[in-house]
mmCIF file of C-alpha atoms in Angstrom:
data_model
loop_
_atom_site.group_PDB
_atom_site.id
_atom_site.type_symbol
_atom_site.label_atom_id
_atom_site.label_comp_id
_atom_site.label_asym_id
_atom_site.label_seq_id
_atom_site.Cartn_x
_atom_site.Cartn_y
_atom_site.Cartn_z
ATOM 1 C CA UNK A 1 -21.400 34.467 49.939
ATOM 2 C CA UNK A 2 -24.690 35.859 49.361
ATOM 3 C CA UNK A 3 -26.285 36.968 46.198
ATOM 4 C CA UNK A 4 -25.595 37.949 43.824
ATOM 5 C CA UNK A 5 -22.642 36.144 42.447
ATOM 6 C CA UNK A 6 -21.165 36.653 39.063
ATOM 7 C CA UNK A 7 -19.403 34.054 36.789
ATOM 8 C CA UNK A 8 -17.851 34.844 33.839
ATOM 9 C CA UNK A 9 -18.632 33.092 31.132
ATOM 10 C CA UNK A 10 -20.856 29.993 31.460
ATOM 11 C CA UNK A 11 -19.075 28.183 34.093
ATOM 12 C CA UNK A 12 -19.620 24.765 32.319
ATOM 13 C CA UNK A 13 -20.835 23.865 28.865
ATOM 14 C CA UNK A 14 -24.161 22.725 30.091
ATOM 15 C CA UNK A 15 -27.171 24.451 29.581
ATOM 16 C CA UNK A 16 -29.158 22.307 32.819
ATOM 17 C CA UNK A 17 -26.602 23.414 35.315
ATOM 18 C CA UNK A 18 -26.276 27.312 33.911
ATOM 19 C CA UNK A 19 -29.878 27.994 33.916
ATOM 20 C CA UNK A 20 -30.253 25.896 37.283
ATOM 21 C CA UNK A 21 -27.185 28.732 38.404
ATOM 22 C CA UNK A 22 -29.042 31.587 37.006
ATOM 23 C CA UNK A 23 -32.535 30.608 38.611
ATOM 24 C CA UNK A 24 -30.286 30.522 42.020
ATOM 25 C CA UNK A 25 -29.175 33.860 41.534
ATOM 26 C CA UNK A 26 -25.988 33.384 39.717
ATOM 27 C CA UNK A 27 -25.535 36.278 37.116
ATOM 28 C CA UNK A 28 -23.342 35.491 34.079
ATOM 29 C CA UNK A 29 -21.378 38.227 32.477
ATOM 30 C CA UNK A 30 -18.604 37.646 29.516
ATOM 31 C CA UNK A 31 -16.674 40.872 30.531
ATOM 32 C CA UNK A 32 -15.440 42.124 34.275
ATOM 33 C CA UNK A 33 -16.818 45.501 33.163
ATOM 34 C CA UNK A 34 -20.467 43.873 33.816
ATOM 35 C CA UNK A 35 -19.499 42.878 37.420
ATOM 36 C CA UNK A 36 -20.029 45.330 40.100
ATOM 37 C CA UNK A 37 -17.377 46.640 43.182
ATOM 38 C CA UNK A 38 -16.804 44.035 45.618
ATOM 39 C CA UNK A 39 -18.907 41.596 43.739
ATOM 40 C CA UNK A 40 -17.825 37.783 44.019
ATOM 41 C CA UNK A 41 -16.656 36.409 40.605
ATOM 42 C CA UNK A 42 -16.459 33.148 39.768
ATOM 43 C CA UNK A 43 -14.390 32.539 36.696
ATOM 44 C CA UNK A 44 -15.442 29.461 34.505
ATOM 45 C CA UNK A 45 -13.713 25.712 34.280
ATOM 46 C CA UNK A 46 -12.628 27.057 30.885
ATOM 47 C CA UNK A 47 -10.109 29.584 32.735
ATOM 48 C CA UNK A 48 -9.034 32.558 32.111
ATOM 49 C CA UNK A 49 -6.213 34.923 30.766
ATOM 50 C CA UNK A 50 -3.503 36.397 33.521
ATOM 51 C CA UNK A 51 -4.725 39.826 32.671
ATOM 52 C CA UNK A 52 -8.363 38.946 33.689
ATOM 53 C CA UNK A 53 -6.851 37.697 36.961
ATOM 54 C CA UNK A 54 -5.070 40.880 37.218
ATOM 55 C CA UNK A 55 -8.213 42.979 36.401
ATOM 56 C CA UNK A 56 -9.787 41.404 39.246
ATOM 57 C CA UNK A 57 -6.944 42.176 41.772
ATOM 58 C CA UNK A 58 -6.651 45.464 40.320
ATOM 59 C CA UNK A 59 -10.362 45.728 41.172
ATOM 60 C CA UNK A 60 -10.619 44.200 44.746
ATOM 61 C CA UNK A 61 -13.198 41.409 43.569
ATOM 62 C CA UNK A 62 -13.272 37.979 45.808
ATOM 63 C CA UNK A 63 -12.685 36.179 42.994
ATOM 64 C CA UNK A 64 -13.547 31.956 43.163
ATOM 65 C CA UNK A 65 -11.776 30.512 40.622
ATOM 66 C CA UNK A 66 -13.362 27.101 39.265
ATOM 67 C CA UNK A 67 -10.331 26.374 36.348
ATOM 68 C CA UNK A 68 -10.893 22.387 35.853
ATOM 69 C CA UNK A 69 -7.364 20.832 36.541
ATOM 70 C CA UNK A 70 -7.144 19.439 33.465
ATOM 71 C CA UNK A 71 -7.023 23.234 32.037
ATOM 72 C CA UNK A 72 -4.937 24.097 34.898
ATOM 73 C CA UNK A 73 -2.676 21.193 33.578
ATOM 74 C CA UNK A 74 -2.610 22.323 30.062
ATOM 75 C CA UNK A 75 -1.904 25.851 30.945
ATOM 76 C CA UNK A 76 1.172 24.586 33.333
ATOM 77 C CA UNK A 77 2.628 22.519 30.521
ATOM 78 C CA UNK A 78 2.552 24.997 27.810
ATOM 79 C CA UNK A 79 4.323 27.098 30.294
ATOM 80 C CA UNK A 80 7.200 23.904 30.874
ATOM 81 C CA UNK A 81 6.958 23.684 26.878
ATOM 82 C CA UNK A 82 8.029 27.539 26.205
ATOM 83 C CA UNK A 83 10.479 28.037 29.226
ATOM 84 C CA UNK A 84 12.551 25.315 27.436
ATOM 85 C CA UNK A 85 12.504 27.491 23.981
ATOM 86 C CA UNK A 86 9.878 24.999 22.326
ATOM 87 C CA UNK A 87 7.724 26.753 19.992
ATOM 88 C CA UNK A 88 4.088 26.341 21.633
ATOM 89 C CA UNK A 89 1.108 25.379 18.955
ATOM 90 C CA UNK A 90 -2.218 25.189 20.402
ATOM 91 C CA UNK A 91 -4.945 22.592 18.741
ATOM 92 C CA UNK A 92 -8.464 24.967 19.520
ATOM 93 C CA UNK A 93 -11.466 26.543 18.373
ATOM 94 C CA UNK A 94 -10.597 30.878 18.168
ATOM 95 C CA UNK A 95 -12.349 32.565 20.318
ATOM 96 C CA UNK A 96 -13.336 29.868 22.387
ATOM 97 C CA UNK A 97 -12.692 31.031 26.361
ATOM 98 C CA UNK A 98 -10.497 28.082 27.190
ATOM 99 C CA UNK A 99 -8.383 29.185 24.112
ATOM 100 C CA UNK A 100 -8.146 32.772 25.149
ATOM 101 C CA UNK A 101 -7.680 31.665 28.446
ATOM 102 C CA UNK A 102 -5.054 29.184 27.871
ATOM 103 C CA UNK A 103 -3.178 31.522 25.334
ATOM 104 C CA UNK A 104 -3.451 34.451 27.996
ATOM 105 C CA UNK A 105 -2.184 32.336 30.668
ATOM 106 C CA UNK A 106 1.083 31.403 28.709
ATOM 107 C CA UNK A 107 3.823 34.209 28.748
ATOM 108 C CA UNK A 108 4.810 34.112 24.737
ATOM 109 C CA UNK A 109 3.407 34.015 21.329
ATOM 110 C CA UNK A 110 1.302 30.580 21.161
ATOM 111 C CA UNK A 111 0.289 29.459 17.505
ATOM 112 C CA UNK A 112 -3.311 28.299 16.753
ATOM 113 C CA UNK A 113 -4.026 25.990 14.637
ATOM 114 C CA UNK A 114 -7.966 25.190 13.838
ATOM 115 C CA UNK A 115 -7.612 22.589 11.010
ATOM 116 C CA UNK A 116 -5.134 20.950 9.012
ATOM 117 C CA UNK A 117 -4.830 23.609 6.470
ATOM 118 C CA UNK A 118 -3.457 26.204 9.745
ATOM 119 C CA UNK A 119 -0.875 23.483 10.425
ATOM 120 C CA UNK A 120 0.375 23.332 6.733
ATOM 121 C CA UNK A 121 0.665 27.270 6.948
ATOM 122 C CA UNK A 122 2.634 27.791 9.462
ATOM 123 C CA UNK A 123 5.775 29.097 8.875
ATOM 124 C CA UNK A 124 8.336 26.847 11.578
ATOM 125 C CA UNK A 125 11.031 24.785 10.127
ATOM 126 C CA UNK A 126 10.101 21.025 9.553
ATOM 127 C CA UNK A 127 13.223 21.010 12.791
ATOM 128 C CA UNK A 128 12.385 23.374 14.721
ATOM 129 C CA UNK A 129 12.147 22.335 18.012
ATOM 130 C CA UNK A 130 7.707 22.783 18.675
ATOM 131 C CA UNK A 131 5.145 21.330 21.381
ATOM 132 C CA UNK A 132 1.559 20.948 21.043
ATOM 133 C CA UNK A 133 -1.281 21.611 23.799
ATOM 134 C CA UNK A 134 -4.993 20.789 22.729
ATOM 135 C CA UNK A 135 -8.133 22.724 23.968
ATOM 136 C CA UNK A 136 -9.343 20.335 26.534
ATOM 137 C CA UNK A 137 -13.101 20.523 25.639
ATOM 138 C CA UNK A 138 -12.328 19.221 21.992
ATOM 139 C CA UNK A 139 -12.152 14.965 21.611
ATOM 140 C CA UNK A 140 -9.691 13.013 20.174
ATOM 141 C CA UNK A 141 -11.195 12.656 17.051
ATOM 142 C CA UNK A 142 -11.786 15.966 16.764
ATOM 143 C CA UNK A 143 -7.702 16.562 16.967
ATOM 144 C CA UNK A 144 -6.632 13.546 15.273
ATOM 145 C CA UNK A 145 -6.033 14.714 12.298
ATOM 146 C CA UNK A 146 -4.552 17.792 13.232
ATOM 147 C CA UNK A 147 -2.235 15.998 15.230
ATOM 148 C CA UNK A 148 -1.102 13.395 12.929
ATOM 149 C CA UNK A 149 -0.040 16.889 10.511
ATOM 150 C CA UNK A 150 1.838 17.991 13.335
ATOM 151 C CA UNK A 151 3.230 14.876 13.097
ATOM 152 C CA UNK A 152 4.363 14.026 9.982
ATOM 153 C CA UNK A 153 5.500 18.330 9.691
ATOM 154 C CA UNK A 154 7.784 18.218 12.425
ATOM 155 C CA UNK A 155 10.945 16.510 13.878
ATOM 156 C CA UNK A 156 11.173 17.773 17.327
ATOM 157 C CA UNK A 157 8.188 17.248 18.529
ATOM 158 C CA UNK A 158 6.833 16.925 22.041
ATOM 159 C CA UNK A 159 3.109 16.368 23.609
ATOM 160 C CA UNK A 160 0.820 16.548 26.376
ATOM 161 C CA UNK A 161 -0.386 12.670 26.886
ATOM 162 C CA UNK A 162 -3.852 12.617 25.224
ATOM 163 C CA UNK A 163 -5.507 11.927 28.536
ATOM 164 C CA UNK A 164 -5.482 15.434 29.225
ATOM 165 C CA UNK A 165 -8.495 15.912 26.487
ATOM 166 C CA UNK A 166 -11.463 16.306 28.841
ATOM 167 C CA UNK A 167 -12.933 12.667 29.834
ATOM 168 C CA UNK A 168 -16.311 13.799 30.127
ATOM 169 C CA UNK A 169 -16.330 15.362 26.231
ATOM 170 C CA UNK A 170 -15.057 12.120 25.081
ATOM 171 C CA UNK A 171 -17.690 10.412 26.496
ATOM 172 C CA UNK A 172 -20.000 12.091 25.480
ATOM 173 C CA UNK A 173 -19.341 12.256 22.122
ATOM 174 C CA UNK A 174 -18.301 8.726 21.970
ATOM 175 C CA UNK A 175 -22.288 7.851 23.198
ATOM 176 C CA UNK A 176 -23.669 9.872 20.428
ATOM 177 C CA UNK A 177 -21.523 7.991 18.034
ATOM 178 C CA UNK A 178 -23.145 4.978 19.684
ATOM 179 C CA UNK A 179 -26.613 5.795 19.260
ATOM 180 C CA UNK A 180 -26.318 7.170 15.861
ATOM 181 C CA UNK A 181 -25.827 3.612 14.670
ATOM 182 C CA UNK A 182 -28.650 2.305 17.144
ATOM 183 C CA UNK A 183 -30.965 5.092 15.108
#
């Protein structure tokens, strides 16, 4: 495509592979405002919100759109989750862009909850009839706990499988554990 290209948001949370982006040219913005006319966006694996999307219609950018599937997933089953009158609780970190992405991308109110202390406040009946979807870039012990409140809260209560936490993250984060003990 040529250079420059712009990506919104880091495209990846991994600081080798940004800065080997930028020294290529690749220009990173958090905001479409910072990307010029007929500039070639890239928008990040986290995804993005339907009204960025639309922005960048609206605005005639060639837009590449690098969503990981497993976000794409997520997204698509929140969707399934609400069209059948589920209340839709999403297990993320505010403010993160898969978050605002995922809650942008789902046409309805979407609860987050952070911790266990946002799933004891929330205000559904222990029957209402609720879903969970997790940020994909958090592990499962990271959501564990959150999800075991959900749990024991609620009665009617359907899930993604927890495959669709990101692979790589646990991984990762497993290995750390792993040489923490070594250390």
């Amino acid at each position: 495509y040529g250079l420059p290209v712009y990506v919104r948001h880091e495209i990846v949370h991994n600081k080798y592979v940004v800065e080997s982006l930028k020294a290529k040219g690749a220009v990173f913005v958090e905001d479409l405002s910072e990307v010029p006319p007929r500039a070639v966006t890239v928008f990040s694996a986290h995804g993005v919100a339907r009204t960025v999307e639309e922005e960048a219609a609206a605005r005639g950018l060639p837009v590449l759109n690098a969503t990981c599937p497993l976000v794409t997933k997520v997204h698509n089953q929140g969707k399934r989750y609400m069209s059948k009158g589920r209340a839709l609780i999403l297990i993320g970190h505010a403010g993160h862009p898969e978050v605002e992405g995922t809650m942008g991308q789902v046409p309805g109110p979407v609860l987050l909850v952070q911790n266990v202390d946002d799933v004891a406040a929330l205000t559904l009946p222990a029957d209402a009839p609720v879903a969970y979807i997790t940020q994909t870039t958090l592990s499962v012990d990271d959501t564990k706990d959150i999800i075991a409140a959900l749990q024991a809260r609620f009665t009617d209560i359907q899930c993604l499988d927890i495959r669709d936490i990101c692979y790589v993250t646990q991984k990762c984060q497993s290995a750390l554990r792993a040489l923490r003990k070594l250390a």
